[in-house]
């Protein structure tokens, strides 16, 4: 039986989705980053359904989504750095890792047993309206099988065939197309755990130098697994030519391939196209997806982070 797909802009669809969430069900919904697979973040059983549906390791924490800054800082302790970046980038594609407040209701399973919580106020007004109607934080990792390419349109979610998914709220193509930047502001010095469209340079302009998560660091936030965002086909990075049997994912025409993240070399356009084009190229019988070099500066760091994880050895 197919999962109903309704527009997230429809107030009646959001009202029905909010009822499903409050009852412990699963709702996939559009945000400006990617589509999320949502459940009541305060309900251990509902959150367990997310892990089961995605096949996600339970040591990998989830982001809880809330409608406003006030709600966020009722759940996690606001440091000075947290307030500074929240004022600049919320609502938007930034997740903050905060120490739990004393009475934080977020389920321990949501945060993988850690004493921190990952919180985001999404930039999508429709997503915030859904969260306000639900009346509780909503845990929502990307709506794809664990480790696979993230969804940026409703059809990507439907194609995953999730068991137990009650409703998909369609908001069209995601404007950003990459998961949120994750910044740990629970300690004395902010630490970038996952790059995204809010860049390191933008953050450091506000709070000064920040630390960077290293390879092999403990998993304290989503998106830190070595192999992640991966198509079924192998991915070869920094390709300058195409080998036999490969298909090309170009950037600024370097490979002369038909499929280009951005023919003009625009990193914003490339980020928005990345996951959809990886899905489109991923088909049986190809030797690999060969990806042209993408400059590392600014948003390119986030694009390359996703590509490196897509190309990493599979578990």
Short mmCIF file of C-alpha atoms in Angstrom, two decimals:
data_model
loop_
_atom_site.label_atom_id
_atom_site.label_comp_id
_atom_site.label_asym_id
_atom_site.label_seq_id
_atom_site.Cartn_x
_atom_site.Cartn_y
_atom_site.Cartn_z
CA UNK A 1 0.00 0.00 0.00
CA UNK A 2 1.45 3.36 -1.01
CA UNK A 3 2.04 6.11 1.54
CA UNK A 4 -0.20 9.18 1.11
CA UNK A 5 1.61 12.27 -0.19
CA UNK A 6 0.05 15.63 0.64
CA UNK A 7 1.33 19.22 0.30
CA UNK A 8 3.05 20.58 3.39
CA UNK A 9 1.62 24.02 2.56
CA UNK A 10 -1.92 22.65 3.15
CA UNK A 11 -2.99 23.46 6.75
CA UNK A 12 -5.27 20.41 6.90
CA UNK A 13 -2.39 18.15 5.84
CA UNK A 14 -0.16 19.64 8.54
CA UNK A 15 -2.92 19.19 11.12
CA UNK A 16 -3.28 15.51 10.21
CA UNK A 17 0.50 15.09 10.30
CA UNK A 18 0.68 16.69 13.74
CA UNK A 19 -1.95 14.24 15.02
CA UNK A 20 0.06 11.32 13.64
CA UNK A 21 3.22 12.59 15.35
CA UNK A 22 1.46 13.06 18.69
CA UNK A 23 0.10 9.50 18.40
CA UNK A 24 3.60 8.05 17.93
CA UNK A 25 3.54 7.68 14.15
CA UNK A 26 6.05 8.53 11.43
CA UNK A 27 5.75 11.51 9.07
CA UNK A 28 8.25 12.45 6.36
CA UNK A 29 8.31 16.17 5.67
CA UNK A 30 10.13 18.73 3.57
CA UNK A 31 12.59 21.21 5.01
CA UNK A 32 14.94 23.59 3.21
CA UNK A 33 17.82 21.12 3.64
CA UNK A 34 16.51 17.60 2.87
CA UNK A 35 13.35 15.63 3.66
CA UNK A 36 13.22 14.36 7.24
CA UNK A 37 11.72 11.18 8.68
CA UNK A 38 9.95 12.56 11.73
CA UNK A 39 8.67 11.19 15.04
CA UNK A 40 7.96 12.62 18.48
CA UNK A 41 11.45 13.15 19.94
CA UNK A 42 10.11 12.69 23.49
CA UNK A 43 8.62 9.24 22.78
CA UNK A 44 11.16 6.40 23.02
CA UNK A 45 8.92 3.98 21.11
CA UNK A 46 8.25 6.45 18.29
CA UNK A 47 11.96 7.23 17.98
CA UNK A 48 12.74 3.50 17.91
CA UNK A 49 10.51 3.31 14.83
CA UNK A 50 12.81 5.78 13.06
CA UNK A 51 15.88 3.65 13.80
CA UNK A 52 14.06 0.49 12.66
CA UNK A 53 12.70 2.07 9.45
CA UNK A 54 16.10 3.50 8.44
CA UNK A 55 18.22 0.59 9.67
CA UNK A 56 20.17 3.25 11.56
CA UNK A 57 22.73 2.37 14.25
CA UNK A 58 21.40 3.38 17.64
CA UNK A 59 24.69 4.99 18.65
CA UNK A 60 24.07 7.63 15.95
CA UNK A 61 22.05 10.48 17.55
CA UNK A 62 19.17 12.31 15.92
CA UNK A 63 18.44 16.01 15.45
CA UNK A 64 15.32 17.34 17.17
CA UNK A 65 13.46 20.04 15.24
CA UNK A 66 11.56 22.83 16.98
CA UNK A 67 9.59 25.87 15.75
CA UNK A 68 11.53 28.68 17.44
CA UNK A 69 14.62 29.71 19.38
CA UNK A 70 12.81 29.96 22.71
CA UNK A 71 11.76 26.30 22.48
CA UNK A 72 15.29 25.28 21.48
CA UNK A 73 16.88 26.87 24.53
CA UNK A 74 14.29 25.31 26.83
CA UNK A 75 15.69 21.94 25.73
CA UNK A 76 19.42 22.73 25.57
CA UNK A 77 21.56 25.08 27.64
CA UNK A 78 22.38 28.25 25.73
CA UNK A 79 26.04 29.27 25.86
CA UNK A 80 27.11 32.72 24.68
CA UNK A 81 28.31 31.23 21.38
CA UNK A 82 25.01 29.38 20.96
CA UNK A 83 23.01 32.57 21.31
CA UNK A 84 25.29 34.43 18.89
CA UNK A 85 25.04 31.90 16.08
CA UNK A 86 21.34 31.24 16.72
CA UNK A 87 20.59 34.94 16.32
CA UNK A 88 22.46 34.96 13.01
CA UNK A 89 21.37 31.65 11.46
CA UNK A 90 18.07 30.51 12.99
CA UNK A 91 15.66 29.74 11.48
CA UNK A 92 17.92 28.02 8.99
CA UNK A 93 20.23 25.13 8.05
CA UNK A 94 22.21 25.04 11.32
CA UNK A 95 22.02 22.43 14.08
CA UNK A 96 23.41 23.24 17.52
CA UNK A 97 24.63 20.58 19.95
CA UNK A 98 23.81 21.76 23.49
CA UNK A 99 23.94 20.29 26.96
CA UNK A 100 20.53 19.08 28.09
CA UNK A 101 18.57 21.32 30.37
CA UNK A 102 17.68 19.71 33.68
CA UNK A 103 14.08 19.01 32.68
CA UNK A 104 14.70 18.29 28.97
CA UNK A 105 11.97 15.88 27.79
CA UNK A 106 13.85 14.58 24.73
CA UNK A 107 14.12 10.79 24.90
CA UNK A 108 17.54 9.39 25.69
CA UNK A 109 17.30 7.20 22.58
CA UNK A 110 17.01 10.35 20.45
CA UNK A 111 20.37 11.57 21.72
CA UNK A 112 21.95 8.07 21.78
CA UNK A 113 22.33 8.29 25.57
CA UNK A 114 24.50 11.41 25.45
CA UNK A 115 24.12 14.34 27.84
CA UNK A 116 23.81 16.66 24.85
CA UNK A 117 20.94 17.27 22.42
CA UNK A 118 21.13 18.31 18.77
CA UNK A 119 18.53 21.00 18.00
CA UNK A 120 17.50 22.82 14.82
CA UNK A 121 14.97 25.53 13.99
CA UNK A 122 14.37 24.87 10.28
CA UNK A 123 14.25 27.65 7.74
CA UNK A 124 11.09 26.34 6.07
CA UNK A 125 8.05 28.26 7.35
CA UNK A 126 5.80 25.28 6.55
CA UNK A 127 8.05 22.94 8.53
CA UNK A 128 7.97 25.32 11.49
CA UNK A 129 4.17 25.49 11.25
CA UNK A 130 4.04 21.69 11.43
CA UNK A 131 6.34 21.66 14.46
CA UNK A 132 4.28 24.31 16.24
CA UNK A 133 1.11 22.32 15.62
CA UNK A 134 2.71 19.09 16.83
CA UNK A 135 3.57 20.85 20.08
CA UNK A 136 6.70 18.84 20.80
CA UNK A 137 10.21 18.43 19.40
CA UNK A 138 10.32 16.20 16.33
CA UNK A 139 13.30 13.93 15.74
CA UNK A 140 13.89 13.88 11.99
CA UNK A 141 16.98 12.40 10.35
CA UNK A 142 17.06 12.36 6.55
CA UNK A 143 14.25 10.22 5.11
CA UNK A 144 16.43 7.56 3.47
CA UNK A 145 17.82 4.19 4.42
CA UNK A 146 20.83 4.60 6.69
CA UNK A 147 24.02 5.46 4.82
CA UNK A 148 22.28 6.04 1.51
CA UNK A 149 21.77 9.21 -0.55
CA UNK A 150 19.56 11.78 1.16
CA UNK A 151 16.15 12.70 -0.36
CA UNK A 152 15.50 16.14 -1.82
CA UNK A 153 12.04 15.53 -3.35
CA UNK A 154 9.02 13.60 -2.07
CA UNK A 155 9.44 10.88 -4.73
CA UNK A 156 12.86 10.03 -3.26
CA UNK A 157 11.18 9.35 0.10
CA UNK A 158 8.42 7.24 -1.43
CA UNK A 159 11.01 5.17 -3.29
CA UNK A 160 12.64 4.11 0.00
CA UNK A 161 9.57 1.98 0.84
CA UNK A 162 9.67 2.64 4.58
CA UNK A 163 7.60 0.26 6.68
CA UNK A 164 5.38 2.12 9.13
CA UNK A 165 5.56 5.51 7.39
CA UNK A 166 2.12 7.13 7.71
CA UNK A 167 2.35 10.28 5.59
CA UNK A 168 4.70 12.28 3.35
CA UNK A 169 4.38 16.07 3.34
CA UNK A 170 5.55 17.32 -0.05
CA UNK A 171 7.25 20.70 -0.21
CA UNK A 172 8.80 20.31 -3.66
CA UNK A 173 12.56 20.29 -4.22
CA UNK A 174 14.65 21.28 -1.20
CA UNK A 175 16.29 24.67 -1.75
CA UNK A 176 19.56 23.91 0.07
CA UNK A 177 19.86 20.21 -0.76
CA UNK A 178 22.48 19.36 1.89
CA UNK A 179 21.92 18.43 5.51
CA UNK A 180 22.41 21.17 8.08
CA UNK A 181 25.73 22.34 9.46
CA UNK A 182 26.24 20.79 12.91
CA UNK A 183 28.06 22.94 15.48
CA UNK A 184 28.81 21.75 19.01
CA UNK A 185 28.44 24.73 21.35
CA UNK A 186 28.18 22.70 24.55
CA UNK A 187 31.76 23.42 25.65
CA UNK A 188 34.13 26.34 25.99
CA UNK A 189 35.02 26.49 22.29
CA UNK A 190 32.62 25.76 19.40
CA UNK A 191 33.44 22.67 17.36
CA UNK A 192 32.29 21.99 13.81
CA UNK A 193 31.02 18.42 13.63
CA UNK A 194 29.49 18.48 10.14
CA UNK A 195 29.95 21.17 7.47
CA UNK A 196 26.92 22.53 5.64
CA UNK A 197 25.58 25.63 3.94
CA UNK A 198 26.30 27.71 7.04
CA UNK A 199 30.04 27.70 6.50
CA UNK A 200 33.01 27.62 8.84
CA UNK A 201 33.99 31.07 7.61
CA UNK A 202 30.57 32.52 8.46
CA UNK A 203 30.65 31.04 11.96
CA UNK A 204 34.21 32.15 12.70
CA UNK A 205 33.33 35.70 11.63
CA UNK A 206 30.95 35.77 14.60
CA UNK A 207 32.62 33.69 17.33
CA UNK A 208 36.29 33.51 16.34
CA UNK A 209 38.30 30.34 15.56
CA UNK A 210 36.45 27.06 16.00
CA UNK A 211 37.65 23.48 16.34
CA UNK A 212 37.05 20.86 13.65
CA UNK A 213 35.98 17.28 14.25
CA UNK A 214 38.64 14.79 13.23
CA UNK A 215 38.45 11.44 11.46
CA UNK A 216 37.72 8.72 14.00
CA UNK A 217 36.26 11.05 16.60
CA UNK A 218 33.45 9.67 18.76
CA UNK A 219 29.99 9.89 17.16
CA UNK A 220 28.39 12.82 18.98
CA UNK A 221 26.11 14.12 16.21
CA UNK A 222 24.49 12.98 12.97
CA UNK A 223 26.58 12.83 9.80
CA UNK A 224 29.84 11.74 11.44
CA UNK A 225 29.92 8.15 10.11
CA UNK A 226 32.83 7.55 7.76
CA UNK A 227 30.61 5.95 5.09
CA UNK A 228 27.41 7.87 4.52
CA UNK A 229 25.25 9.50 1.80
CA UNK A 230 26.31 6.68 -0.52
CA UNK A 231 24.75 5.43 -3.77
CA UNK A 232 24.89 1.71 -4.57
CA UNK A 233 27.57 2.30 -7.21
CA UNK A 234 31.16 3.08 -6.20
CA UNK A 235 32.13 6.76 -6.23
CA UNK A 236 35.51 7.97 -7.54
CA UNK A 237 36.52 11.48 -6.55
CA UNK A 238 38.63 14.18 -8.21
CA UNK A 239 38.25 12.58 -11.62
CA UNK A 240 39.82 14.39 -14.57
CA UNK A 241 38.79 11.83 -17.20
CA UNK A 242 36.18 9.08 -17.46
CA UNK A 243 37.28 5.45 -17.38
CA UNK A 244 35.53 2.60 -19.19
CA UNK A 245 32.09 1.92 -17.74
CA UNK A 246 31.98 5.05 -15.59
CA UNK A 247 29.38 7.80 -15.62
CA UNK A 248 30.46 11.35 -14.86
CA UNK A 249 29.22 13.85 -12.32
CA UNK A 250 30.79 17.06 -13.53
CA UNK A 251 31.46 20.46 -11.97
CA UNK A 252 31.90 23.50 -14.21
CA UNK A 253 32.43 21.35 -17.30
CA UNK A 254 35.77 19.86 -16.25
CA UNK A 255 34.89 16.34 -17.48
CA UNK A 256 32.70 17.31 -20.40
CA UNK A 257 30.04 15.02 -18.91
CA UNK A 258 26.33 15.44 -19.65
CA UNK A 259 25.46 15.61 -15.95
CA UNK A 260 26.89 18.67 -14.20
CA UNK A 261 26.40 19.79 -10.60
CA UNK A 262 26.71 23.36 -11.86
CA UNK A 263 27.85 24.23 -15.35
CA UNK A 264 28.68 27.75 -14.14
CA UNK A 265 30.66 26.50 -11.11
CA UNK A 266 28.13 27.86 -8.59
CA UNK A 267 28.55 25.95 -5.28
CA UNK A 268 25.02 26.86 -4.13
CA UNK A 269 23.55 25.29 -7.27
CA UNK A 270 25.90 22.32 -6.90
CA UNK A 271 24.82 21.69 -3.32
CA UNK A 272 21.14 21.81 -4.24
CA UNK A 273 21.70 19.32 -7.10
CA UNK A 274 24.13 16.90 -5.41
CA UNK A 275 21.88 14.21 -3.94
CA UNK A 276 19.32 14.24 -6.76
CA UNK A 277 22.05 13.80 -9.38
CA UNK A 278 23.80 11.04 -7.41
CA UNK A 279 20.47 9.21 -7.35
CA UNK A 280 19.88 9.81 -11.06
CA UNK A 281 23.32 8.42 -12.03
CA UNK A 282 23.14 5.42 -9.70
CA UNK A 283 22.05 2.55 -11.94
CA UNK A 284 22.96 -1.12 -12.34
CA UNK A 285 25.89 -2.08 -14.51
CA UNK A 286 28.05 1.03 -14.20
CA UNK A 287 31.64 0.74 -13.01
CA UNK A 288 31.53 3.89 -10.88
CA UNK A 289 30.30 7.44 -10.60
CA UNK A 290 33.32 9.63 -11.38
CA UNK A 291 33.08 13.06 -9.77
CA UNK A 292 35.02 16.08 -10.98
CA UNK A 293 37.00 18.13 -8.42
CA UNK A 294 34.98 20.66 -6.42
CA UNK A 295 36.87 23.57 -4.81
CA UNK A 296 37.10 23.18 -1.04
CA UNK A 297 36.41 26.82 -0.09
CA UNK A 298 33.16 27.89 1.57
CA UNK A 299 30.19 25.69 0.68
CA UNK A 300 32.56 23.46 -1.29
CA UNK A 301 33.77 22.05 2.05
CA UNK A 302 30.29 20.70 2.77
CA UNK A 303 29.88 19.29 -0.75
CA UNK A 304 33.26 17.54 -0.51
CA UNK A 305 32.43 16.21 2.96
CA UNK A 306 29.35 14.45 1.54
CA UNK A 307 31.30 13.20 -1.48
CA UNK A 308 34.15 11.80 0.65
CA UNK A 309 31.67 9.92 2.80
CA UNK A 310 29.85 8.66 -0.29
CA UNK A 311 33.17 7.35 -1.64
CA UNK A 312 34.39 5.82 1.64
CA UNK A 313 34.74 2.03 2.01
CA UNK A 314 31.33 0.51 2.77
CA UNK A 315 30.69 -1.23 6.05
#
